């Protein structure tokens, strides 16, 4: 199927159920707004699996105490359990919103996995669990050119739904009362961390943004990006 004939997809990815759960509502809202199907991806993180495969691996609690021995088999079982919960919740949310939904599990790195198989018109959401009460804004990250109207509309809609003000993070030369100037990728990361967003919409060219993993570490909330990888015919 060519990109011209298939429906757009909102692709929500996460490495655990809690991060997926924290972004499902956002994914549903976006899918409804743009008329897209809803797809979920549970990524069994290869770095976690590699760590679990080392001899005498242990899970450490917040207090520093060893909680349980970790093995590759236990981590695989945990990923499968999270995948089942993610799929069930995704299907329930999609059914309630009258959306078509699909789900898959894969192994890799979340930061790169969602672009695999994504095509023109798709929207990627990198799940991250954050208490809405601890957030201050919805962040729209733009480049030197005006953002795509669809992404600007998504940001405005999320701002309205969450009740959080919309702040625009922009390079020097773009002014306005709700604009936060960021002169470098490092400055953008620092300002996102300081402003505690409920969601980040990346409307700047991907090449001008920090890597996905660094954006997630700084913003600690769902990250929304347009897909960049072309999808071949199927």
Coordinates of C-alpha atoms in Angstrom, one line a residue:
X1 CA 0.0 0.0 0.0
X2 CA 1.4 3.4 -0.9
X3 CA 1.6 6.4 1.5
X4 CA -1.0 8.1 -0.7
X5 CA -3.7 5.4 -0.1
X6 CA -3.1 4.3 3.4
X7 CA -4.4 6.1 6.5
X8 CA -2.1 8.0 8.7
X9 CA -1.1 6.4 12.0
X10 CA -0.4 7.7 15.5
X11 CA 2.4 5.3 16.7
X12 CA 2.8 5.2 20.5
X13 CA 6.0 3.5 21.7
X14 CA 7.2 2.7 25.2
X15 CA 9.5 0.4 27.0
X16 CA 7.2 -0.3 29.9
X17 CA 3.4 -0.2 30.6
X18 CA 3.6 2.8 32.9
X19 CA 5.2 5.0 30.2
X20 CA 2.6 3.7 27.7
X21 CA -0.3 4.4 30.1
X22 CA 1.0 7.9 30.6
X23 CA 0.7 8.7 26.9
X24 CA -2.3 6.7 25.7
X25 CA -4.8 9.6 26.3
X26 CA -2.5 12.0 24.4
X27 CA -2.3 9.4 21.5
X28 CA -6.0 9.0 21.4
X29 CA -6.6 12.8 21.2
X30 CA -4.1 13.2 18.4
X31 CA -5.5 10.3 16.4
X32 CA -9.0 11.7 16.7
X33 CA -7.9 15.2 15.7
X34 CA -6.0 14.1 12.6
X35 CA -8.3 11.1 11.6
X36 CA -5.5 8.5 12.1
X37 CA -5.3 4.9 13.2
X38 CA -3.8 4.2 16.6
X39 CA -0.7 1.8 16.8
X40 CA 1.1 0.7 19.9
X41 CA 4.7 -0.6 20.1
X42 CA 6.2 -2.1 23.2
X43 CA 10.0 -2.0 22.8
X44 CA 12.0 -4.6 24.8
X45 CA 15.0 -2.4 25.3
X46 CA 18.1 -4.2 24.2
X47 CA 20.3 -2.4 26.8
X48 CA 18.1 -3.6 29.6
X49 CA 18.1 -7.1 28.1
X50 CA 21.9 -7.0 27.9
X51 CA 22.3 -5.9 31.5
X52 CA 19.9 -8.6 32.6
X53 CA 22.0 -11.2 30.9
X54 CA 25.1 -10.5 32.9
X55 CA 26.0 -12.8 35.7
X56 CA 24.6 -11.9 39.1
X57 CA 22.5 -9.0 37.9
X58 CA 20.3 -7.5 40.6
X59 CA 17.4 -5.1 40.7
X60 CA 18.1 -2.3 43.3
X61 CA 15.3 -0.5 45.1
X62 CA 15.3 3.3 45.6
X63 CA 16.7 2.8 49.1
X64 CA 19.7 0.9 47.7
X65 CA 18.6 -2.6 48.9
X66 CA 18.8 -5.5 46.5
X67 CA 15.2 -6.4 45.6
X68 CA 15.5 -9.5 43.4
X69 CA 17.9 -11.3 41.1
X70 CA 17.4 -10.3 37.5
X71 CA 17.8 -12.8 34.7
X72 CA 17.1 -12.5 30.9
X73 CA 14.2 -14.9 31.3
X74 CA 12.6 -12.7 34.0
X75 CA 13.1 -9.6 32.0
X76 CA 11.6 -11.2 28.9
X77 CA 8.6 -12.3 31.0
X78 CA 8.3 -8.7 32.4
X79 CA 8.3 -7.2 28.9
X80 CA 5.7 -9.7 27.7
X81 CA 3.4 -8.9 30.7
X82 CA 3.8 -5.1 30.0
X83 CA 3.0 -5.8 26.3
X84 CA -0.2 -7.5 27.2
X85 CA -1.3 -4.7 29.5
X86 CA -0.3 -2.1 27.0
X87 CA -2.2 -3.8 24.2
X88 CA -5.4 -4.3 26.3
X89 CA -5.4 -0.7 27.4
X90 CA -4.7 0.6 23.9
X91 CA -7.6 -1.5 22.4
X92 CA -10.0 -0.3 25.1
X93 CA -9.1 3.3 24.5
X94 CA -9.3 2.9 20.7
X95 CA -12.7 1.2 21.0
X96 CA -14.1 3.9 23.2
X97 CA -12.9 6.6 20.7
X98 CA -14.1 4.6 17.6
X99 CA -10.5 4.3 16.3
X100 CA -8.8 1.4 14.5
X101 CA -5.9 0.0 16.5
X102 CA -3.0 -2.3 16.1
X103 CA -0.2 -3.5 18.4
X104 CA 3.2 -5.1 18.2
X105 CA 6.2 -5.9 20.4
X106 CA 9.8 -5.6 19.2
X107 CA 13.3 -5.5 20.5
X108 CA 15.7 -2.6 20.1
X109 CA 16.0 1.0 21.3
X110 CA 12.9 3.2 21.7
X111 CA 14.8 6.2 20.4
X112 CA 15.1 4.6 16.9
X113 CA 12.5 1.9 16.9
X114 CA 9.4 4.0 16.1
X115 CA 10.9 5.3 12.8
X116 CA 11.1 1.7 11.5
X117 CA 8.1 1.2 9.2
X118 CA 6.8 4.7 9.8
X119 CA 5.7 6.7 6.8
X120 CA 4.6 10.1 5.5
X121 CA 1.8 11.6 7.6
X122 CA 2.5 9.4 10.6
X123 CA 2.9 10.9 14.1
X124 CA 5.3 9.3 16.6
X125 CA 4.8 9.5 20.3
X126 CA 7.5 8.4 22.7
X127 CA 5.8 7.4 25.9
X128 CA 6.9 8.7 29.3
X129 CA 4.9 8.7 32.5
X130 CA 4.6 12.0 34.3
X131 CA 2.2 13.2 36.9
X132 CA 0.1 15.9 35.2
X133 CA 0.0 17.8 38.5
X134 CA 3.8 18.3 38.3
X135 CA 3.7 20.0 34.8
X136 CA 3.6 23.6 33.9
X137 CA 3.1 23.9 30.1
X138 CA 2.8 22.2 26.7
X139 CA 6.0 22.8 24.7
X140 CA 6.1 23.4 20.9
X141 CA 9.7 23.3 19.6
X142 CA 10.0 25.2 16.3
X143 CA 12.8 26.0 13.9
X144 CA 13.6 29.1 11.9
X145 CA 10.6 28.4 9.5
X146 CA 7.0 28.5 10.7
X147 CA 5.9 25.1 12.1
X148 CA 3.6 22.8 10.0
X149 CA 0.0 23.9 10.6
X150 CA -0.9 20.4 11.7
X151 CA 1.7 20.3 14.4
X152 CA 0.8 23.8 15.6
X153 CA -2.8 22.8 15.8
X154 CA -1.9 19.6 17.8
X155 CA 0.0 21.7 20.3
X156 CA -2.9 24.2 20.7
X157 CA -5.3 21.3 21.2
X158 CA -3.1 19.6 23.8
X159 CA -2.7 22.9 25.6
X160 CA -6.5 23.2 25.7
X161 CA -7.1 19.6 26.8
X162 CA -4.5 19.7 29.6
X163 CA -5.3 23.2 30.8
X164 CA -1.6 24.1 30.5
X165 CA -0.3 27.2 28.7
X166 CA 1.4 26.7 25.3
X167 CA 5.0 27.8 25.3
X168 CA 7.0 28.0 22.0
X169 CA 10.7 27.1 22.2
X170 CA 12.4 28.8 19.3
X171 CA 15.8 29.8 17.9
X172 CA 17.0 33.5 18.2
X173 CA 15.1 35.9 16.0
X174 CA 11.6 34.6 16.7
X175 CA 9.7 36.8 19.2
X176 CA 6.5 36.8 21.1
X177 CA 5.1 36.8 24.6
X178 CA 5.0 33.0 24.9
X179 CA 8.3 32.4 23.1
X180 CA 11.3 30.9 25.0
X181 CA 14.5 31.6 23.0
X182 CA 17.0 28.7 22.8
X183 CA 20.3 29.5 21.1
X184 CA 21.6 25.9 21.0
X185 CA 20.4 22.3 21.5
X186 CA 21.9 22.4 25.0
X187 CA 19.9 25.5 25.8
X188 CA 16.8 23.9 24.6
X189 CA 17.3 20.8 26.8
X190 CA 18.0 23.0 29.9
X191 CA 14.8 25.1 29.3
X192 CA 12.7 22.1 28.8
X193 CA 13.9 20.6 32.0
X194 CA 13.2 23.9 33.8
X195 CA 9.7 24.4 32.4
X196 CA 8.4 20.9 33.2
X197 CA 6.2 20.3 30.1
X198 CA 3.2 17.9 30.0
X199 CA 4.1 17.1 26.4
X200 CA 6.6 18.2 23.9
X201 CA 5.8 18.6 20.2
X202 CA 8.8 18.8 18.0
X203 CA 8.0 20.9 14.9
X204 CA 11.6 21.8 14.0
X205 CA 13.5 19.8 11.4
X206 CA 14.7 16.5 13.1
X207 CA 18.3 17.4 12.2
X208 CA 18.0 20.6 14.3
X209 CA 16.7 18.8 17.4
X210 CA 18.7 17.0 20.1
X211 CA 18.6 13.2 19.9
X212 CA 15.3 11.7 21.0
X213 CA 16.9 10.0 24.1
X214 CA 18.2 13.4 25.3
X215 CA 14.9 15.1 24.7
X216 CA 13.1 12.5 26.8
X217 CA 15.7 12.7 29.6
X218 CA 15.3 16.5 29.7
X219 CA 11.5 16.9 29.3
X220 CA 10.5 13.7 31.1
X221 CA 7.1 13.6 29.4
X222 CA 5.6 12.3 26.1
X223 CA 7.5 13.5 23.1
X224 CA 5.6 13.9 19.8
X225 CA 7.4 14.0 16.5
X226 CA 6.4 13.7 12.8
X227 CA 7.7 10.6 11.2
X228 CA 10.7 11.1 8.9
X229 CA 11.4 7.6 7.5
X230 CA 9.7 6.8 4.2
X231 CA 7.7 3.6 4.1
X232 CA 8.0 1.4 1.2
X233 CA 5.0 -0.1 -0.6
X234 CA 3.5 -3.2 1.0

